[in-house]
Amino acid sequence: MAGELLVARGTAYRLRFGGGADGIERMAASLHGVAFAPHRHDTYAVGLTLAGVQTFRYRGSLWHCLPGRWHVLHPDETHDGGAGSADDLDYRIIYLDPALVQDALGGRALPFVAEPVLEPTPASRAVAGWLADIDEPLDEVQAVEMTTAVVDMLTQHAGPARSTALDLEAVRRVRALLVDDPARRHSVAEFERVAGMDRWAVARQFRAAFGTSPTRFRTMRQLDTARRLIRAGTPLGEVAVAAGFADQSHLTRMFKRAFGLTPAVWAAGVSGPGADGVGDRGHVGASVAEGDGLAEQGVADVQ
C-alpha cells in the first residue's frame, strides 16, 4: 500500500524513503499513536522535527525534540521513539554511514554528540537544505557535499575527540570483506589475515573507526539485503534465506532490534523510491506534503 497512510486502531504511520546514495539514506516519517520499539542501527541518525513532539529514550534519559530542533544519534546506541503528544509527529532524517564520516574527517576519531537534542545553528541550516526535497536523487558530488555538511554539524557539537591510533586501511579491508558477502559467517582468522593484525586489535579498531563491531556491521548488511528484497515483494521466508538468517523468526528478531518494527509492519508503512518506483505524493499534514511546495516551506520555517 505504498503511497497511503497505514491506519489501524487509531494509529497511523508512514515511512517514506527519498533519494540517497551509497552510505546515505533520507527518510520522511509521519506518526500518530505509533512508537518504535528500542532498537539500534550502525549509522549516524541526524533528524529535524517538523511538527509535533518527538520523544525518545537515549543513553538512560528521556528526551523531547520540538519543531525546529534537531536530534543526533550515535551509531550502535539503543533508542526508541514516538510522538510525545496527541498531535501527529512529522520529521525528516538522514542516516549516514560512519565510513563516510571517516572519509570526511581524514581518519580522526568519530565525533560523539553527548546532548542528542540540538538547537539550529548555521551548520544545521546547511543540513536542512538536504532535507527540503528528499525525492531528488543524489549524484556523487551532492553526496560529498551532504556528507560534509553533516560532519561539520557533528563536529560543531561533539566533545573533545579521543586520540586513538587507527590503521584505517587494515580495518577497511575487514569492512570490505563483510560488505562483499554479508550472508556468510567469516572466521576471526580471516579477519586477522585480511587486516594483518590480531583479533583483539581488529575488534577494538573496527569499533573505533566505524562505531560498531564487525558482527553487528555484518548483521546490518544482512538487513540491508532483507529490506531490498522485502520492498521488491519477496516472501519473508525467502528473504531470510537469501540474507543469510537461520529462518524467518531469526530475521524478524534481528530486524526489530535494528529498526524498531517487525519486517511485516515496516513493509506496510514504507513508500518512496524502491517501493513502487515513484515518490509518494500523499501527506499527513502540510509539513510533510510534497508537490504543493509546503515541504520546503516547512523545513525552512523551523530554522
PDB file of C-alpha atoms in Angstrom, residues 132-284:
ATOM      1  CA  ALA A 132      13.932  20.076   1.922  1.00  0.00           C
ATOM      2  CA  ASP A 133      13.285  17.825  -1.081  1.00  0.00           C
ATOM      3  CA  ILE A 134      14.335  14.288  -0.292  1.00  0.00           C
ATOM      4  CA  ASP A 135      12.917  12.876  -3.524  1.00  0.00           C
ATOM      5  CA  GLU A 136      15.722  14.383  -5.575  1.00  0.00           C
ATOM      6  CA  PRO A 137      18.419  11.768  -6.302  1.00  0.00           C
ATOM      7  CA  LEU A 138      21.959  12.472  -5.169  1.00  0.00           C
ATOM      8  CA  ASP A 139      24.841  12.412  -7.596  1.00  0.00           C
ATOM      9  CA  GLU A 140      28.425  11.810  -6.485  1.00  0.00           C
ATOM     10  CA  VAL A 141      29.191  15.499  -5.927  1.00  0.00           C
ATOM     11  CA  GLN A 142      25.998  16.069  -3.938  1.00  0.00           C
ATOM     12  CA  ALA A 143      26.700  13.020  -1.761  1.00  0.00           C
ATOM     13  CA  VAL A 144      30.083  14.502  -0.850  1.00  0.00           C
ATOM     14  CA  GLU A 145      28.529  17.900  -0.131  1.00  0.00           C
ATOM     15  CA  MET A 146      25.809  16.401   2.068  1.00  0.00           C
ATOM     16  CA  THR A 147      28.318  14.299   3.981  1.00  0.00           C
ATOM     17  CA  THR A 148      30.496  17.342   4.574  1.00  0.00           C
ATOM     18  CA  ALA A 149      27.522  19.347   5.857  1.00  0.00           C
ATOM     19  CA  VAL A 150      26.506  16.618   8.315  1.00  0.00           C
ATOM     20  CA  VAL A 151      30.078  16.070   9.508  1.00  0.00           C
ATOM     21  CA  ASP A 152      30.531  19.812  10.082  1.00  0.00           C
ATOM     22  CA  MET A 153      27.354  19.796  12.178  1.00  0.00           C
ATOM     23  CA  LEU A 154      28.503  16.766  14.172  1.00  0.00           C
ATOM     24  CA  THR A 155      31.958  18.165  14.896  1.00  0.00           C
ATOM     25  CA  GLN A 156      30.493  21.518  15.939  1.00  0.00           C
ATOM     26  CA  HIS A 157      28.528  19.842  18.736  1.00  0.00           C
ATOM     27  CA  ALA A 158      30.849  16.946  19.608  1.00  0.00           C
ATOM     28  CA  GLY A 159      33.011  16.747  22.684  1.00  0.00           C
ATOM     29  CA  PRO A 160      36.816  16.533  22.525  1.00  0.00           C
ATOM     30  CA  ALA A 161      37.898  13.692  20.268  1.00  0.00           C
ATOM     31  CA  ARG A 162      39.812  10.831  21.825  1.00  0.00           C
ATOM     32  CA  SER A 163      43.219  10.232  20.328  1.00  0.00           C
ATOM     33  CA  THR A 164      43.131   6.676  19.026  1.00  0.00           C
ATOM     34  CA  ALA A 165      45.803   5.254  16.764  1.00  0.00           C
ATOM     35  CA  LEU A 166      43.955   3.571  13.915  1.00  0.00           C
ATOM     36  CA  ASP A 167      45.145   1.530  10.992  1.00  0.00           C
ATOM     37  CA  LEU A 168      42.256   2.571   8.794  1.00  0.00           C
ATOM     38  CA  GLU A 169      43.412   0.713   5.729  1.00  0.00           C
ATOM     39  CA  ALA A 170      43.520  -2.530   7.719  1.00  0.00           C
ATOM     40  CA  VAL A 171      40.029  -2.251   9.170  1.00  0.00           C
ATOM     41  CA  ARG A 172      38.653  -1.046   5.840  1.00  0.00           C
ATOM     42  CA  ARG A 173      39.800  -4.365   4.377  1.00  0.00           C
ATOM     43  CA  VAL A 174      37.802  -6.193   7.044  1.00  0.00           C
ATOM     44  CA  ARG A 175      34.805  -3.977   6.319  1.00  0.00           C
ATOM     45  CA  ALA A 176      35.066  -4.694   2.587  1.00  0.00           C
ATOM     46  CA  LEU A 177      35.129  -8.432   3.304  1.00  0.00           C
ATOM     47  CA  LEU A 178      31.857  -8.137   5.213  1.00  0.00           C
ATOM     48  CA  VAL A 179      30.217  -5.908   2.602  1.00  0.00           C
ATOM     49  CA  ASP A 180      31.130  -8.272  -0.230  1.00  0.00           C
ATOM     50  CA  ASP A 181      29.456 -11.300   1.353  1.00  0.00           C
ATOM     51  CA  PRO A 182      27.380 -10.477   4.451  1.00  0.00           C
ATOM     52  CA  ALA A 183      25.360 -13.696   4.214  1.00  0.00           C
ATOM     53  CA  ARG A 184      28.483 -15.753   5.008  1.00  0.00           C
ATOM     54  CA  ARG A 185      29.817 -16.012   8.544  1.00  0.00           C
ATOM     55  CA  HIS A 186      33.518 -15.162   8.467  1.00  0.00           C
ATOM     56  CA  SER A 187      36.075 -16.577  10.887  1.00  0.00           C
ATOM     57  CA  VAL A 188      38.237 -14.456  13.140  1.00  0.00           C
ATOM     58  CA  ALA A 189      41.253 -15.975  11.374  1.00  0.00           C
ATOM     59  CA  GLU A 190      40.014 -14.377   8.138  1.00  0.00           C
ATOM     60  CA  PHE A 191      39.835 -11.009   9.855  1.00  0.00           C
ATOM     61  CA  GLU A 192      43.376 -11.404  11.142  1.00  0.00           C
ATOM     62  CA  ARG A 193      44.675 -12.421   7.734  1.00  0.00           C
ATOM     63  CA  VAL A 194      42.923  -9.585   5.876  1.00  0.00           C
ATOM     64  CA  ALA A 195      43.823  -6.917   8.432  1.00  0.00           C
ATOM     65  CA  GLY A 196      47.326  -8.071   9.232  1.00  0.00           C
ATOM     66  CA  MET A 197      46.697  -7.621  12.962  1.00  0.00           C
ATOM     67  CA  ASP A 198      45.492  -9.824  15.810  1.00  0.00           C
ATOM     68  CA  ARG A 199      41.824 -10.365  16.599  1.00  0.00           C
ATOM     69  CA  TRP A 200      41.834  -8.060  19.622  1.00  0.00           C
ATOM     70  CA  ALA A 201      43.176  -5.147  17.604  1.00  0.00           C
ATOM     71  CA  VAL A 202      40.647  -5.854  14.837  1.00  0.00           C
ATOM     72  CA  ALA A 203      37.751  -5.724  17.302  1.00  0.00           C
ATOM     73  CA  ARG A 204      38.940  -2.528  19.003  1.00  0.00           C
ATOM     74  CA  GLN A 205      39.961  -0.642  15.882  1.00  0.00           C
ATOM     75  CA  PHE A 206      36.891  -1.626  13.853  1.00  0.00           C
ATOM     76  CA  ARG A 207      34.585  -0.184  16.510  1.00  0.00           C
ATOM     77  CA  ALA A 208      36.697   2.943  16.900  1.00  0.00           C
ATOM     78  CA  ALA A 209      36.672   3.515  13.139  1.00  0.00           C
ATOM     79  CA  PHE A 210      33.066   2.644  12.296  1.00  0.00           C
ATOM     80  CA  GLY A 211      31.108   2.904  15.552  1.00  0.00           C
ATOM     81  CA  THR A 212      30.125  -0.762  15.820  1.00  0.00           C
ATOM     82  CA  SER A 213      31.551  -4.281  15.954  1.00  0.00           C
ATOM     83  CA  PRO A 214      32.298  -6.463  12.915  1.00  0.00           C
ATOM     84  CA  THR A 215      29.489  -8.815  13.948  1.00  0.00           C
ATOM     85  CA  ARG A 216      26.950  -6.020  14.254  1.00  0.00           C
ATOM     86  CA  PHE A 217      28.142  -4.488  10.987  1.00  0.00           C
ATOM     87  CA  ARG A 218      27.627  -7.813   9.186  1.00  0.00           C
ATOM     88  CA  THR A 219      24.108  -8.164  10.632  1.00  0.00           C
ATOM     89  CA  MET A 220      23.174  -4.700   9.407  1.00  0.00           C
ATOM     90  CA  ARG A 221      24.404  -5.536   5.905  1.00  0.00           C
ATOM     91  CA  GLN A 222      22.253  -8.680   6.008  1.00  0.00           C
ATOM     92  CA  LEU A 223      19.320  -6.476   6.964  1.00  0.00           C
ATOM     93  CA  ASP A 224      20.102  -4.109   4.084  1.00  0.00           C
ATOM     94  CA  THR A 225      19.699  -7.099   1.776  1.00  0.00           C
ATOM     95  CA  ALA A 226      16.488  -8.052   3.568  1.00  0.00           C
ATOM     96  CA  ARG A 227      14.998  -4.588   3.192  1.00  0.00           C
ATOM     97  CA  ARG A 228      15.701  -4.521  -0.544  1.00  0.00           C
ATOM     98  CA  LEU A 229      14.065  -7.910  -1.012  1.00  0.00           C
ATOM     99  CA  ILE A 230      11.076  -7.028   1.180  1.00  0.00           C
ATOM    100  CA  ARG A 231      10.425  -3.867  -0.820  1.00  0.00           C
ATOM    101  CA  ALA A 232      10.620  -5.938  -4.003  1.00  0.00           C
ATOM    102  CA  GLY A 233       7.783  -8.122  -2.681  1.00  0.00           C
ATOM    103  CA  THR A 234       9.824 -11.237  -1.852  1.00  0.00           C
ATOM    104  CA  PRO A 235       8.129 -13.525   0.738  1.00  0.00           C
ATOM    105  CA  LEU A 236       9.743 -13.239   4.166  1.00  0.00           C
ATOM    106  CA  GLY A 237      10.781 -16.881   4.282  1.00  0.00           C
ATOM    107  CA  GLU A 238      12.738 -16.444   1.059  1.00  0.00           C
ATOM    108  CA  VAL A 239      14.156 -13.146   2.310  1.00  0.00           C
ATOM    109  CA  ALA A 240      15.528 -14.833   5.430  1.00  0.00           C
ATOM    110  CA  VAL A 241      17.329 -17.497   3.419  1.00  0.00           C
ATOM    111  CA  ALA A 242      18.736 -15.071   0.832  1.00  0.00           C
ATOM    112  CA  ALA A 243      20.031 -12.685   3.524  1.00  0.00           C
ATOM    113  CA  GLY A 244      21.718 -15.471   5.479  1.00  0.00           C
ATOM    114  CA  PHE A 245      19.428 -15.700   8.523  1.00  0.00           C
ATOM    115  CA  ALA A 246      18.598 -19.052  10.128  1.00  0.00           C
ATOM    116  CA  ASP A 247      14.881 -18.705   9.442  1.00  0.00           C
ATOM    117  CA  GLN A 248      12.075 -16.146   9.264  1.00  0.00           C
ATOM    118  CA  SER A 249      11.802 -15.787  13.031  1.00  0.00           C
ATOM    119  CA  HIS A 250      15.532 -15.036  13.239  1.00  0.00           C
ATOM    120  CA  LEU A 251      15.105 -12.368  10.549  1.00  0.00           C
ATOM    121  CA  THR A 252      12.167 -10.867  12.434  1.00  0.00           C
ATOM    122  CA  ARG A 253      14.055 -10.659  15.728  1.00  0.00           C
ATOM    123  CA  MET A 254      17.101  -9.026  14.201  1.00  0.00           C
ATOM    124  CA  PHE A 255      15.014  -6.670  12.046  1.00  0.00           C
ATOM    125  CA  LYS A 256      13.064  -5.365  15.045  1.00  0.00           C
ATOM    126  CA  ARG A 257      16.262  -4.885  17.053  1.00  0.00           C
ATOM    127  CA  ALA A 258      17.664  -2.745  14.228  1.00  0.00           C
ATOM    128  CA  PHE A 259      14.602  -0.754  13.118  1.00  0.00           C
ATOM    129  CA  GLY A 260      12.083  -0.922  15.962  1.00  0.00           C
ATOM    130  CA  LEU A 261       9.417  -2.614  13.803  1.00  0.00           C
ATOM    131  CA  THR A 262       8.857  -6.129  12.509  1.00  0.00           C
ATOM    132  CA  PRO A 263       9.515  -6.707   8.794  1.00  0.00           C
ATOM    133  CA  ALA A 264       5.806  -7.018   8.005  1.00  0.00           C
ATOM    134  CA  VAL A 265       4.847  -3.826   9.837  1.00  0.00           C
ATOM    135  CA  TRP A 266       7.805  -1.943   8.346  1.00  0.00           C
ATOM    136  CA  ALA A 267       6.896  -3.045   4.830  1.00  0.00           C
ATOM    137  CA  ALA A 268       3.278  -1.955   5.228  1.00  0.00           C
ATOM    138  CA  GLY A 269       4.249   1.592   6.165  1.00  0.00           C
ATOM    139  CA  VAL A 270       7.100   2.161   3.700  1.00  0.00           C
ATOM    140  CA  SER A 271       6.814   4.082   0.465  1.00  0.00           C
ATOM    141  CA  GLY A 272       9.042   6.094  -1.847  1.00  0.00           C
ATOM    142  CA  PRO A 273      11.772   5.214  -4.346  1.00  0.00           C
ATOM    143  CA  GLY A 274      12.276   1.460  -4.327  1.00  0.00           C
ATOM    144  CA  ALA A 275       8.776   0.730  -3.066  1.00  0.00           C
ATOM    145  CA  ASP A 276       6.629   1.409  -6.088  1.00  0.00           C
ATOM    146  CA  GLY A 277       9.129   3.097  -8.401  1.00  0.00           C
ATOM    147  CA  VAL A 278       7.880   6.631  -7.785  1.00  0.00           C
ATOM    148  CA  GLY A 279       7.964   9.037  -4.882  1.00  0.00           C
ATOM    149  CA  ASP A 280       4.928   9.172  -2.605  1.00  0.00           C
ATOM    150  CA  ARG A 281       2.934  12.365  -3.082  1.00  0.00           C
ATOM    151  CA  GLY A 282       0.442  11.809  -0.290  1.00  0.00           C
ATOM    152  CA  HIS A 283       0.733  13.612   3.020  1.00  0.00           C
ATOM    153  CA  VAL A 284      -0.351  13.803   6.634  1.00  0.00           C
TER     154      VAL A 284
END
